[in-house]
Amino acid sequence: MPVNQIWSQKSSLAAEQAAAGSFDTAMRLLHRQLGIKNFAPLRSMFLDLFTGSHSYLRALSSSPVVSLAIERGWNESASPNVRGPPALVYDFSQLEEKLKAGYKATTTGKFTEALRIFLSILHTIPLVVVESRREVDEVKELIIIVKEYVLGLQMELKRREMKGDPTRQQELAAYFTHCNLQTPHLRLALLSAMSVCYKAKNLATASNFARRFITQRLTSKTPN
């Protein structure tokens, strides 16, 4: 039996189904388990999983290419008659590195790039296989963190597009300050909202953001 078929029959994980080339099965699993309907953002990831779990060998120029399955956790003592699960190109450590990159892009004001990174994390999470309950909890925590940044950055980028509507600009800037962000990024949001309201001569609201900003600074300097 082909290895791809063995992988597909033995697994109920969408990532492993994609690695086996069973894209339809992977999509059905994701729809049933997570309610996903739009698979366009996952197309390239499905292909990466499939190509990343296979290697190709040509012994002679005249012979056909031989497809080799790459198994996860393989070692020399493994039984030749037992097929392990497919090797996967995505893991949780990669998501952690992406999160750091998203934080850095946000800090430097590269909000378009930051939004792309955070969306990439959300798209990758359904295709990451975890091995322990602790990792499950870490993934859930990551989802909460990333969705706050995606929501906030989308509002901030939309605000920048609405230069002719100062009222809507102030609303979006204010909403951004209520996202659950890291302290340095919350300060950036507060400074931005304060500036937007001040330019619109909404001094009362600008002073409110200024007070929140000062409170954040004082809180961060208070010893535990």
mmCIF file with all atom_site columns, C-alpha atoms in Angstrom:
data_model
loop_
_atom_site.group_PDB
_atom_site.id
_atom_site.type_symbol
_atom_site.label_atom_id
_atom_site.label_alt_id
_atom_site.label_comp_id
_atom_site.label_asym_id
_atom_site.label_entity_id
_atom_site.label_seq_id
_atom_site.pdbx_PDB_ins_code
_atom_site.Cartn_x
_atom_site.Cartn_y
_atom_site.Cartn_z
_atom_site.occupancy
_atom_site.B_iso_or_equiv
_atom_site.pdbx_formal_charge
_atom_site.auth_seq_id
_atom_site.auth_comp_id
_atom_site.auth_asym_id
_atom_site.auth_atom_id
_atom_site.pdbx_PDB_model_num
ATOM 1   C CA . MET A 1 1   ? 0.000   0.000  0.000   1.00 0.00 ? 1   MET A CA 1
ATOM 2   C CA . PRO A 1 2   ? 1.398   3.465  -0.843  1.00 0.00 ? 2   PRO A CA 1
ATOM 3   C CA . VAL A 1 3   ? 2.646   5.388  2.185   1.00 0.00 ? 3   VAL A CA 1
ATOM 4   C CA . ASN A 1 4   ? 0.359   8.329  1.394   1.00 0.00 ? 4   ASN A CA 1
ATOM 5   C CA . GLN A 1 5   ? -2.640  6.025  1.625   1.00 0.00 ? 5   GLN A CA 1
ATOM 6   C CA . ILE A 1 6   ? -1.433  4.605  4.958   1.00 0.00 ? 6   ILE A CA 1
ATOM 7   C CA . TRP A 1 7   ? -1.007  8.139  6.333   1.00 0.00 ? 7   TRP A CA 1
ATOM 8   C CA . SER A 1 8   ? -4.461  9.122  5.187   1.00 0.00 ? 8   SER A CA 1
ATOM 9   C CA . GLN A 1 9   ? -6.134  6.030  6.675   1.00 0.00 ? 9   GLN A CA 1
ATOM 10  C CA . LYS A 1 10  ? -4.401  6.273  10.050  1.00 0.00 ? 10  LYS A CA 1
ATOM 11  C CA . SER A 1 11  ? -4.798  9.998  10.777  1.00 0.00 ? 11  SER A CA 1
ATOM 12  C CA . SER A 1 12  ? -7.637  12.287 11.830  1.00 0.00 ? 12  SER A CA 1
ATOM 13  C CA . LEU A 1 13  ? -5.407  15.383 11.753  1.00 0.00 ? 13  LEU A CA 1
ATOM 14  C CA . ALA A 1 14  ? -5.854  17.892 8.938   1.00 0.00 ? 14  ALA A CA 1
ATOM 15  C CA . ALA A 1 15  ? -2.124  18.614 8.716   1.00 0.00 ? 15  ALA A CA 1
ATOM 16  C CA . GLU A 1 16  ? -1.266  14.941 8.226   1.00 0.00 ? 16  GLU A CA 1
ATOM 17  C CA . GLN A 1 17  ? -4.029  14.521 5.646   1.00 0.00 ? 17  GLN A CA 1
ATOM 18  C CA . ALA A 1 18  ? -2.594  17.469 3.709   1.00 0.00 ? 18  ALA A CA 1
ATOM 19  C CA . ALA A 1 19  ? 0.901   15.951 3.989   1.00 0.00 ? 19  ALA A CA 1
ATOM 20  C CA . ALA A 1 20  ? -0.516  12.747 2.522   1.00 0.00 ? 20  ALA A CA 1
ATOM 21  C CA . GLY A 1 21  ? -1.997  14.700 -0.377  1.00 0.00 ? 21  GLY A CA 1
ATOM 22  C CA . SER A 1 22  ? -5.592  14.126 0.772   1.00 0.00 ? 22  SER A CA 1
ATOM 23  C CA . PHE A 1 23  ? -6.551  17.785 0.521   1.00 0.00 ? 23  PHE A CA 1
ATOM 24  C CA . ASP A 1 24  ? -10.293 17.128 0.339   1.00 0.00 ? 24  ASP A CA 1
ATOM 25  C CA . THR A 1 25  ? -10.166 15.123 3.557   1.00 0.00 ? 25  THR A CA 1
ATOM 26  C CA . ALA A 1 26  ? -8.103  17.839 5.238   1.00 0.00 ? 26  ALA A CA 1
ATOM 27  C CA . MET A 1 27  ? -10.662 20.461 4.252   1.00 0.00 ? 27  MET A CA 1
ATOM 28  C CA . ARG A 1 28  ? -13.564 18.337 5.506   1.00 0.00 ? 28  ARG A CA 1
ATOM 29  C CA . LEU A 1 29  ? -11.811 17.876 8.847   1.00 0.00 ? 29  LEU A CA 1
ATOM 30  C CA . LEU A 1 30  ? -11.118 21.588 9.226   1.00 0.00 ? 30  LEU A CA 1
ATOM 31  C CA . HIS A 1 31  ? -14.679 22.443 8.304   1.00 0.00 ? 31  HIS A CA 1
ATOM 32  C CA . ARG A 1 32  ? -16.112 19.920 10.773  1.00 0.00 ? 32  ARG A CA 1
ATOM 33  C CA . GLN A 1 33  ? -13.678 20.646 13.609  1.00 0.00 ? 33  GLN A CA 1
ATOM 34  C CA . LEU A 1 34  ? -13.219 24.419 13.265  1.00 0.00 ? 34  LEU A CA 1
ATOM 35  C CA . GLY A 1 35  ? -15.978 25.593 10.921  1.00 0.00 ? 35  GLY A CA 1
ATOM 36  C CA . ILE A 1 36  ? -13.504 26.810 8.281   1.00 0.00 ? 36  ILE A CA 1
ATOM 37  C CA . LYS A 1 37  ? -15.141 27.538 4.918   1.00 0.00 ? 37  LYS A CA 1
ATOM 38  C CA . ASN A 1 38  ? -12.639 29.699 3.032   1.00 0.00 ? 38  ASN A CA 1
ATOM 39  C CA . PHE A 1 39  ? -9.575  27.595 2.275   1.00 0.00 ? 39  PHE A CA 1
ATOM 40  C CA . ALA A 1 40  ? -7.869  30.004 -0.135  1.00 0.00 ? 40  ALA A CA 1
ATOM 41  C CA . PRO A 1 41  ? -5.398  31.273 2.540   1.00 0.00 ? 41  PRO A CA 1
ATOM 42  C CA . LEU A 1 42  ? -4.455  27.664 3.339   1.00 0.00 ? 42  LEU A CA 1
ATOM 43  C CA . ARG A 1 43  ? -3.773  26.533 -0.225  1.00 0.00 ? 43  ARG A CA 1
ATOM 44  C CA . SER A 1 44  ? -0.030  27.274 -0.184  1.00 0.00 ? 44  SER A CA 1
ATOM 45  C CA . MET A 1 45  ? 0.285   25.664 3.256   1.00 0.00 ? 45  MET A CA 1
ATOM 46  C CA . PHE A 1 46  ? -1.365  22.468 2.053   1.00 0.00 ? 46  PHE A CA 1
ATOM 47  C CA . LEU A 1 47  ? 1.164   22.319 -0.786  1.00 0.00 ? 47  LEU A CA 1
ATOM 48  C CA . ASP A 1 48  ? 4.050   23.012 1.613   1.00 0.00 ? 48  ASP A CA 1
ATOM 49  C CA . LEU A 1 49  ? 2.917   20.170 3.877   1.00 0.00 ? 49  LEU A CA 1
ATOM 50  C CA . PHE A 1 50  ? 2.696   17.757 0.950   1.00 0.00 ? 50  PHE A CA 1
ATOM 51  C CA . THR A 1 51  ? 6.050   18.633 -0.624  1.00 0.00 ? 51  THR A CA 1
ATOM 52  C CA . GLY A 1 52  ? 7.735   18.844 2.790   1.00 0.00 ? 52  GLY A CA 1
ATOM 53  C CA . SER A 1 53  ? 6.831   15.241 3.636   1.00 0.00 ? 53  SER A CA 1
ATOM 54  C CA . HIS A 1 54  ? 8.296   13.817 0.436   1.00 0.00 ? 54  HIS A CA 1
ATOM 55  C CA . SER A 1 55  ? 11.691  13.559 -1.172  1.00 0.00 ? 55  SER A CA 1
ATOM 56  C CA . TYR A 1 56  ? 12.551  12.413 -4.677  1.00 0.00 ? 56  TYR A CA 1
ATOM 57  C CA . LEU A 1 57  ? 15.438  10.208 -5.786  1.00 0.00 ? 57  LEU A CA 1
ATOM 58  C CA . ARG A 1 58  ? 16.768  9.567  -9.284  1.00 0.00 ? 58  ARG A CA 1
ATOM 59  C CA . ALA A 1 59  ? 19.314  6.744  -9.281  1.00 0.00 ? 59  ALA A CA 1
ATOM 60  C CA . LEU A 1 60  ? 20.096  6.928  -13.019 1.00 0.00 ? 60  LEU A CA 1
ATOM 61  C CA . SER A 1 61  ? 19.323  9.518  -15.656 1.00 0.00 ? 61  SER A CA 1
ATOM 62  C CA . SER A 1 62  ? 17.333  6.931  -17.595 1.00 0.00 ? 62  SER A CA 1
ATOM 63  C CA . SER A 1 63  ? 15.326  5.658  -14.625 1.00 0.00 ? 63  SER A CA 1
ATOM 64  C CA . PRO A 1 64  ? 12.087  7.196  -13.310 1.00 0.00 ? 64  PRO A CA 1
ATOM 65  C CA . VAL A 1 65  ? 12.128  9.400  -10.226 1.00 0.00 ? 65  VAL A CA 1
ATOM 66  C CA . VAL A 1 66  ? 11.370  7.498  -7.011  1.00 0.00 ? 66  VAL A CA 1
ATOM 67  C CA . SER A 1 67  ? 9.163   9.241  -4.445  1.00 0.00 ? 67  SER A CA 1
ATOM 68  C CA . LEU A 1 68  ? 10.274  8.752  -0.826  1.00 0.00 ? 68  LEU A CA 1
ATOM 69  C CA . ALA A 1 69  ? 8.071   9.450  2.185   1.00 0.00 ? 69  ALA A CA 1
ATOM 70  C CA . ILE A 1 70  ? 9.658   11.385 5.064   1.00 0.00 ? 70  ILE A CA 1
ATOM 71  C CA . GLU A 1 71  ? 8.375   10.177 8.406   1.00 0.00 ? 71  GLU A CA 1
ATOM 72  C CA . ARG A 1 72  ? 8.230   12.139 11.655  1.00 0.00 ? 72  ARG A CA 1
ATOM 73  C CA . GLY A 1 73  ? 10.416  10.752 14.457  1.00 0.00 ? 73  GLY A CA 1
ATOM 74  C CA . TRP A 1 74  ? 12.119  8.151  12.259  1.00 0.00 ? 74  TRP A CA 1
ATOM 75  C CA . ASN A 1 75  ? 15.281  6.484  13.531  1.00 0.00 ? 75  ASN A CA 1
ATOM 76  C CA . GLU A 1 76  ? 17.430  3.565  12.466  1.00 0.00 ? 76  GLU A CA 1
ATOM 77  C CA . SER A 1 77  ? 15.905  1.205  15.019  1.00 0.00 ? 77  SER A CA 1
ATOM 78  C CA . ALA A 1 78  ? 12.373  1.747  13.703  1.00 0.00 ? 78  ALA A CA 1
ATOM 79  C CA . SER A 1 79  ? 10.619  -1.299 12.290  1.00 0.00 ? 79  SER A CA 1
ATOM 80  C CA . PRO A 1 80  ? 10.626  -1.324 8.469   1.00 0.00 ? 80  PRO A CA 1
ATOM 81  C CA . ASN A 1 81  ? 7.064   -2.661 8.480   1.00 0.00 ? 81  ASN A CA 1
ATOM 82  C CA . VAL A 1 82  ? 5.598   0.138  10.587  1.00 0.00 ? 82  VAL A CA 1
ATOM 83  C CA . ARG A 1 83  ? 5.024   3.498  8.969   1.00 0.00 ? 83  ARG A CA 1
ATOM 84  C CA . GLY A 1 84  ? 5.366   6.560  11.159  1.00 0.00 ? 84  GLY A CA 1
ATOM 85  C CA . PRO A 1 85  ? 3.315   9.756  10.686  1.00 0.00 ? 85  PRO A CA 1
ATOM 86  C CA . PRO A 1 86  ? 4.433   12.226 8.010   1.00 0.00 ? 86  PRO A CA 1
ATOM 87  C CA . ALA A 1 87  ? 7.068   14.841 8.751   1.00 0.00 ? 87  ALA A CA 1
ATOM 88  C CA . LEU A 1 88  ? 5.453   18.273 9.018   1.00 0.00 ? 88  LEU A CA 1
ATOM 89  C CA . VAL A 1 89  ? 6.977   21.583 7.960   1.00 0.00 ? 89  VAL A CA 1
ATOM 90  C CA . TYR A 1 90  ? 5.046   23.615 10.560  1.00 0.00 ? 90  TYR A CA 1
ATOM 91  C CA . ASP A 1 91  ? 5.489   23.466 14.319  1.00 0.00 ? 91  ASP A CA 1
ATOM 92  C CA . PHE A 1 92  ? 4.742   25.603 17.351  1.00 0.00 ? 92  PHE A CA 1
ATOM 93  C CA . SER A 1 93  ? 8.285   26.987 17.668  1.00 0.00 ? 93  SER A CA 1
ATOM 94  C CA . GLN A 1 94  ? 7.893   28.601 14.242  1.00 0.00 ? 94  GLN A CA 1
ATOM 95  C CA . LEU A 1 95  ? 4.746   30.362 15.442  1.00 0.00 ? 95  LEU A CA 1
ATOM 96  C CA . GLU A 1 96  ? 6.636   31.735 18.448  1.00 0.00 ? 96  GLU A CA 1
ATOM 97  C CA . GLU A 1 97  ? 9.286   33.175 16.125  1.00 0.00 ? 97  GLU A CA 1
ATOM 98  C CA . LYS A 1 98  ? 6.595   34.708 13.937  1.00 0.00 ? 98  LYS A CA 1
ATOM 99  C CA . LEU A 1 99  ? 4.988   36.261 17.007  1.00 0.00 ? 99  LEU A CA 1
ATOM 100 C CA . LYS A 1 100 ? 8.282   37.950 17.885  1.00 0.00 ? 100 LYS A CA 1
ATOM 101 C CA . ALA A 1 101 ? 8.558   39.217 14.305  1.00 0.00 ? 101 ALA A CA 1
ATOM 102 C CA . GLY A 1 102 ? 5.002   40.570 14.504  1.00 0.00 ? 102 GLY A CA 1
ATOM 103 C CA . TYR A 1 103 ? 5.796   42.364 17.754  1.00 0.00 ? 103 TYR A CA 1
ATOM 104 C CA . LYS A 1 104 ? 8.919   43.890 16.203  1.00 0.00 ? 104 LYS A CA 1
ATOM 105 C CA . ALA A 1 105 ? 7.035   45.102 13.119  1.00 0.00 ? 105 ALA A CA 1
ATOM 106 C CA . THR A 1 106 ? 4.373   46.667 15.352  1.00 0.00 ? 106 THR A CA 1
ATOM 107 C CA . THR A 1 107 ? 6.984   48.418 17.484  1.00 0.00 ? 107 THR A CA 1
ATOM 108 C CA . THR A 1 108 ? 8.633   49.945 14.405  1.00 0.00 ? 108 THR A CA 1
ATOM 109 C CA . GLY A 1 109 ? 5.305   51.093 12.994  1.00 0.00 ? 109 GLY A CA 1
ATOM 110 C CA . LYS A 1 110 ? 5.253   48.642 10.074  1.00 0.00 ? 110 LYS A CA 1
ATOM 111 C CA . PHE A 1 111 ? 1.595   47.844 10.646  1.00 0.00 ? 111 PHE A CA 1
ATOM 112 C CA . THR A 1 112 ? 0.886   46.355 7.203   1.00 0.00 ? 112 THR A CA 1
ATOM 113 C CA . GLU A 1 113 ? 3.751   43.893 7.607   1.00 0.00 ? 113 GLU A CA 1
ATOM 114 C CA . ALA A 1 114 ? 2.726   43.157 11.200  1.00 0.00 ? 114 ALA A CA 1
ATOM 115 C CA . LEU A 1 115 ? -0.847  42.405 10.139  1.00 0.00 ? 115 LEU A CA 1
ATOM 116 C CA . ARG A 1 116 ? 0.417   40.035 7.442   1.00 0.00 ? 116 ARG A CA 1
ATOM 117 C CA . ILE A 1 117 ? 2.528   38.182 10.022  1.00 0.00 ? 117 ILE A CA 1
ATOM 118 C CA . PHE A 1 118 ? -0.262  37.879 12.584  1.00 0.00 ? 118 PHE A CA 1
ATOM 119 C CA . LEU A 1 119 ? -2.729  36.653 9.953   1.00 0.00 ? 119 LEU A CA 1
ATOM 120 C CA . SER A 1 120 ? -0.150  34.095 8.842   1.00 0.00 ? 120 SER A CA 1
ATOM 121 C CA . ILE A 1 121 ? 0.009   32.805 12.419  1.00 0.00 ? 121 ILE A CA 1
ATOM 122 C CA . LEU A 1 122 ? -3.779  32.405 12.561  1.00 0.00 ? 122 LEU A CA 1
ATOM 123 C CA . HIS A 1 123 ? -3.803  30.591 9.222   1.00 0.00 ? 123 HIS A CA 1
ATOM 124 C CA . THR A 1 124 ? -1.004  28.243 10.296  1.00 0.00 ? 124 THR A CA 1
ATOM 125 C CA . ILE A 1 125 ? -2.387  27.281 13.720  1.00 0.00 ? 125 ILE A CA 1
ATOM 126 C CA . PRO A 1 126 ? -5.013  24.802 12.367  1.00 0.00 ? 126 PRO A CA 1
ATOM 127 C CA . LEU A 1 127 ? -2.188  22.924 10.610  1.00 0.00 ? 127 LEU A CA 1
ATOM 128 C CA . VAL A 1 128 ? 0.118   22.605 13.621  1.00 0.00 ? 128 VAL A CA 1
ATOM 129 C CA . VAL A 1 129 ? 0.241   19.267 15.444  1.00 0.00 ? 129 VAL A CA 1
ATOM 130 C CA . VAL A 1 130 ? 0.963   19.484 19.185  1.00 0.00 ? 130 VAL A CA 1
ATOM 131 C CA . GLU A 1 131 ? 2.101   16.647 21.417  1.00 0.00 ? 131 GLU A CA 1
ATOM 132 C CA . SER A 1 132 ? 0.996   17.644 24.919  1.00 0.00 ? 132 SER A CA 1
ATOM 133 C CA . ARG A 1 133 ? -1.768  19.353 26.857  1.00 0.00 ? 133 ARG A CA 1
ATOM 134 C CA . ARG A 1 134 ? 0.627   22.176 27.711  1.00 0.00 ? 134 ARG A CA 1
ATOM 135 C CA . GLU A 1 135 ? 1.173   22.895 24.022  1.00 0.00 ? 135 GLU A CA 1
ATOM 136 C CA . VAL A 1 136 ? -2.601  22.873 23.470  1.00 0.00 ? 136 VAL A CA 1
ATOM 137 C CA . ASP A 1 137 ? -2.953  25.561 26.131  1.00 0.00 ? 137 ASP A CA 1
ATOM 138 C CA . GLU A 1 138 ? -0.110  27.548 24.597  1.00 0.00 ? 138 GLU A CA 1
ATOM 139 C CA . VAL A 1 139 ? -1.769  27.447 21.189  1.00 0.00 ? 139 VAL A CA 1
ATOM 140 C CA . LYS A 1 140 ? -5.065  28.653 22.683  1.00 0.00 ? 140 LYS A CA 1
ATOM 141 C CA . GLU A 1 141 ? -3.242  31.505 24.416  1.00 0.00 ? 141 GLU A CA 1
ATOM 142 C CA . LEU A 1 142 ? -1.499  32.392 21.143  1.00 0.00 ? 142 LEU A CA 1
ATOM 143 C CA . ILE A 1 143 ? -4.850  32.605 19.349  1.00 0.00 ? 143 ILE A CA 1
ATOM 144 C CA . ILE A 1 144 ? -6.140  35.074 21.953  1.00 0.00 ? 144 ILE A CA 1
ATOM 145 C CA . ILE A 1 145 ? -3.014  37.231 21.637  1.00 0.00 ? 145 ILE A CA 1
ATOM 146 C CA . VAL A 1 146 ? -2.901  37.249 17.844  1.00 0.00 ? 146 VAL A CA 1
ATOM 147 C CA . LYS A 1 147 ? -6.601  37.978 17.272  1.00 0.00 ? 147 LYS A CA 1
ATOM 148 C CA . GLU A 1 148 ? -6.289  41.133 19.395  1.00 0.00 ? 148 GLU A CA 1
ATOM 149 C CA . TYR A 1 149 ? -3.429  42.364 17.207  1.00 0.00 ? 149 TYR A CA 1
ATOM 150 C CA . VAL A 1 150 ? -5.231  41.461 13.986  1.00 0.00 ? 150 VAL A CA 1
ATOM 151 C CA . LEU A 1 151 ? -8.333  43.367 15.086  1.00 0.00 ? 151 LEU A CA 1
ATOM 152 C CA . GLY A 1 152 ? -6.368  46.373 16.317  1.00 0.00 ? 152 GLY A CA 1
ATOM 153 C CA . LEU A 1 153 ? -4.090  46.628 13.293  1.00 0.00 ? 153 LEU A CA 1
ATOM 154 C CA . GLN A 1 154 ? -7.008  46.309 10.887  1.00 0.00 ? 154 GLN A CA 1
ATOM 155 C CA . MET A 1 155 ? -8.734  49.218 12.629  1.00 0.00 ? 155 MET A CA 1
ATOM 156 C CA . GLU A 1 156 ? -5.570  51.333 12.643  1.00 0.00 ? 156 GLU A CA 1
ATOM 157 C CA . LEU A 1 157 ? -4.878  50.719 8.941   1.00 0.00 ? 157 LEU A CA 1
ATOM 158 C CA . LYS A 1 158 ? -8.508  51.537 8.137   1.00 0.00 ? 158 LYS A CA 1
ATOM 159 C CA . ARG A 1 159 ? -8.218  54.747 10.161  1.00 0.00 ? 159 ARG A CA 1
ATOM 160 C CA . ARG A 1 160 ? -5.249  55.860 8.080   1.00 0.00 ? 160 ARG A CA 1
ATOM 161 C CA . GLU A 1 161 ? -7.303  55.445 4.920   1.00 0.00 ? 161 GLU A CA 1
ATOM 162 C CA . MET A 1 162 ? -10.112 57.713 6.176   1.00 0.00 ? 162 MET A CA 1
ATOM 163 C CA . LYS A 1 163 ? -8.336  61.067 6.068   1.00 0.00 ? 163 LYS A CA 1
ATOM 164 C CA . GLY A 1 164 ? -11.507 62.911 5.075   1.00 0.00 ? 164 GLY A CA 1
ATOM 165 C CA . ASP A 1 165 ? -13.570 61.658 8.014   1.00 0.00 ? 165 ASP A CA 1
ATOM 166 C CA . PRO A 1 166 ? -12.075 62.950 11.299  1.00 0.00 ? 166 PRO A CA 1
ATOM 167 C CA . THR A 1 167 ? -14.964 61.647 13.397  1.00 0.00 ? 167 THR A CA 1
ATOM 168 C CA . ARG A 1 168 ? -14.530 58.082 12.171  1.00 0.00 ? 168 ARG A CA 1
ATOM 169 C CA . GLN A 1 169 ? -10.770 58.428 12.548  1.00 0.00 ? 169 GLN A CA 1
ATOM 170 C CA . GLN A 1 170 ? -11.179 59.274 16.226  1.00 0.00 ? 170 GLN A CA 1
ATOM 171 C CA . GLU A 1 171 ? -13.551 56.356 16.752  1.00 0.00 ? 171 GLU A CA 1
ATOM 172 C CA . LEU A 1 172 ? -11.160 53.830 15.225  1.00 0.00 ? 172 LEU A CA 1
ATOM 173 C CA . ALA A 1 173 ? -8.188  55.278 17.103  1.00 0.00 ? 173 ALA A CA 1
ATOM 174 C CA . ALA A 1 174 ? -10.146 54.979 20.355  1.00 0.00 ? 174 ALA A CA 1
ATOM 175 C CA . TYR A 1 175 ? -11.164 51.379 19.633  1.00 0.00 ? 175 TYR A CA 1
ATOM 176 C CA . PHE A 1 176 ? -7.510  50.487 18.997  1.00 0.00 ? 176 PHE A CA 1
ATOM 177 C CA . THR A 1 177 ? -6.589  51.531 22.545  1.00 0.00 ? 177 THR A CA 1
ATOM 178 C CA . HIS A 1 178 ? -9.003  48.942 23.979  1.00 0.00 ? 178 HIS A CA 1
ATOM 179 C CA . CYS A 1 179 ? -7.333  45.960 22.302  1.00 0.00 ? 179 CYS A CA 1
ATOM 180 C CA . ASN A 1 180 ? -5.340  43.714 24.623  1.00 0.00 ? 180 ASN A CA 1
ATOM 181 C CA . LEU A 1 181 ? -1.822  44.615 23.448  1.00 0.00 ? 181 LEU A CA 1
ATOM 182 C CA . GLN A 1 182 ? 1.653   44.457 24.905  1.00 0.00 ? 182 GLN A CA 1
ATOM 183 C CA . THR A 1 183 ? 2.366   47.557 27.028  1.00 0.00 ? 183 THR A CA 1
ATOM 184 C CA . PRO A 1 184 ? 4.729   49.270 24.502  1.00 0.00 ? 184 PRO A CA 1
ATOM 185 C CA . HIS A 1 185 ? 2.169   48.786 21.733  1.00 0.00 ? 185 HIS A CA 1
ATOM 186 C CA . LEU A 1 186 ? -0.692  50.026 23.909  1.00 0.00 ? 186 LEU A CA 1
ATOM 187 C CA . ARG A 1 187 ? 1.334   53.182 24.516  1.00 0.00 ? 187 ARG A CA 1
ATOM 188 C CA . LEU A 1 188 ? 1.735   53.647 20.774  1.00 0.00 ? 188 LEU A CA 1
ATOM 189 C CA . ALA A 1 189 ? -2.034  53.296 20.352  1.00 0.00 ? 189 ALA A CA 1
ATOM 190 C CA . LEU A 1 190 ? -2.697  55.813 23.130  1.00 0.00 ? 190 LEU A CA 1
ATOM 191 C CA . LEU A 1 191 ? -0.254  58.330 21.658  1.00 0.00 ? 191 LEU A CA 1
ATOM 192 C CA . SER A 1 192 ? -1.834  57.927 18.236  1.00 0.00 ? 192 SER A CA 1
ATOM 193 C CA . ALA A 1 193 ? -5.364  58.371 19.596  1.00 0.00 ? 193 ALA A CA 1
ATOM 194 C CA . MET A 1 194 ? -4.287  61.406 21.611  1.00 0.00 ? 194 MET A CA 1
ATOM 195 C CA . SER A 1 195 ? -2.719  62.983 18.518  1.00 0.00 ? 195 SER A CA 1
ATOM 196 C CA . VAL A 1 196 ? -5.748  62.272 16.309  1.00 0.00 ? 196 VAL A CA 1
ATOM 197 C CA . CYS A 1 197 ? -8.173  63.789 18.824  1.00 0.00 ? 197 CYS A CA 1
ATOM 198 C CA . TYR A 1 198 ? -5.939  66.799 19.459  1.00 0.00 ? 198 TYR A CA 1
ATOM 199 C CA . LYS A 1 199 ? -5.692  67.576 15.739  1.00 0.00 ? 199 LYS A CA 1
ATOM 200 C CA . ALA A 1 200 ? -9.485  67.360 15.517  1.00 0.00 ? 200 ALA A CA 1
ATOM 201 C CA . LYS A 1 201 ? -9.685  69.845 18.474  1.00 0.00 ? 201 LYS A CA 1
ATOM 202 C CA . ASN A 1 202 ? -11.386 67.213 20.610  1.00 0.00 ? 202 ASN A CA 1
ATOM 203 C CA . LEU A 1 203 ? -9.331  68.273 23.620  1.00 0.00 ? 203 LEU A CA 1
ATOM 204 C CA . ALA A 1 204 ? -11.412 66.519 26.288  1.00 0.00 ? 204 ALA A CA 1
ATOM 205 C CA . THR A 1 205 ? -10.946 63.099 24.686  1.00 0.00 ? 205 THR A CA 1
ATOM 206 C CA . ALA A 1 206 ? -7.290  63.834 23.897  1.00 0.00 ? 206 ALA A CA 1
ATOM 207 C CA . SER A 1 207 ? -6.674  64.595 27.588  1.00 0.00 ? 207 SER A CA 1
ATOM 208 C CA . ASN A 1 208 ? -8.316  61.291 28.518  1.00 0.00 ? 208 ASN A CA 1
ATOM 209 C CA . PHE A 1 209 ? -5.876  59.379 26.325  1.00 0.00 ? 209 PHE A CA 1
ATOM 210 C CA . ALA A 1 210 ? -3.024  61.456 27.782  1.00 0.00 ? 210 ALA A CA 1
ATOM 211 C CA . ARG A 1 211 ? -4.041  60.446 31.317  1.00 0.00 ? 211 ARG A CA 1
ATOM 212 C CA . ARG A 1 212 ? -4.224  56.778 30.310  1.00 0.00 ? 212 ARG A CA 1
ATOM 213 C CA . PHE A 1 213 ? -0.769  57.064 28.741  1.00 0.00 ? 213 PHE A CA 1
ATOM 214 C CA . ILE A 1 214 ? 0.701   58.628 31.898  1.00 0.00 ? 214 ILE A CA 1
ATOM 215 C CA . THR A 1 215 ? -0.949  55.954 34.041  1.00 0.00 ? 215 THR A CA 1
ATOM 216 C CA . GLN A 1 216 ? 0.634   53.268 31.859  1.00 0.00 ? 216 GLN A CA 1
ATOM 217 C CA . ARG A 1 217 ? 4.063   54.848 32.277  1.00 0.00 ? 217 ARG A CA 1
ATOM 218 C CA . LEU A 1 218 ? 3.704   55.149 36.031  1.00 0.00 ? 218 LEU A CA 1
ATOM 219 C CA . THR A 1 219 ? 2.381   51.604 36.390  1.00 0.00 ? 219 THR A CA 1
ATOM 220 C CA . SER A 1 220 ? 5.278   50.132 34.453  1.00 0.00 ? 220 SER A CA 1
ATOM 221 C CA . LYS A 1 221 ? 7.766   51.946 36.717  1.00 0.00 ? 221 LYS A CA 1
ATOM 222 C CA . THR A 1 222 ? 6.114   50.779 39.940  1.00 0.00 ? 222 THR A CA 1
ATOM 223 C CA . PRO A 1 223 ? 8.151   47.936 41.547  1.00 0.00 ? 223 PRO A CA 1
ATOM 224 C CA . ASN A 1 224 ? 6.344   44.665 42.183  1.00 0.00 ? 224 ASN A CA 1
#
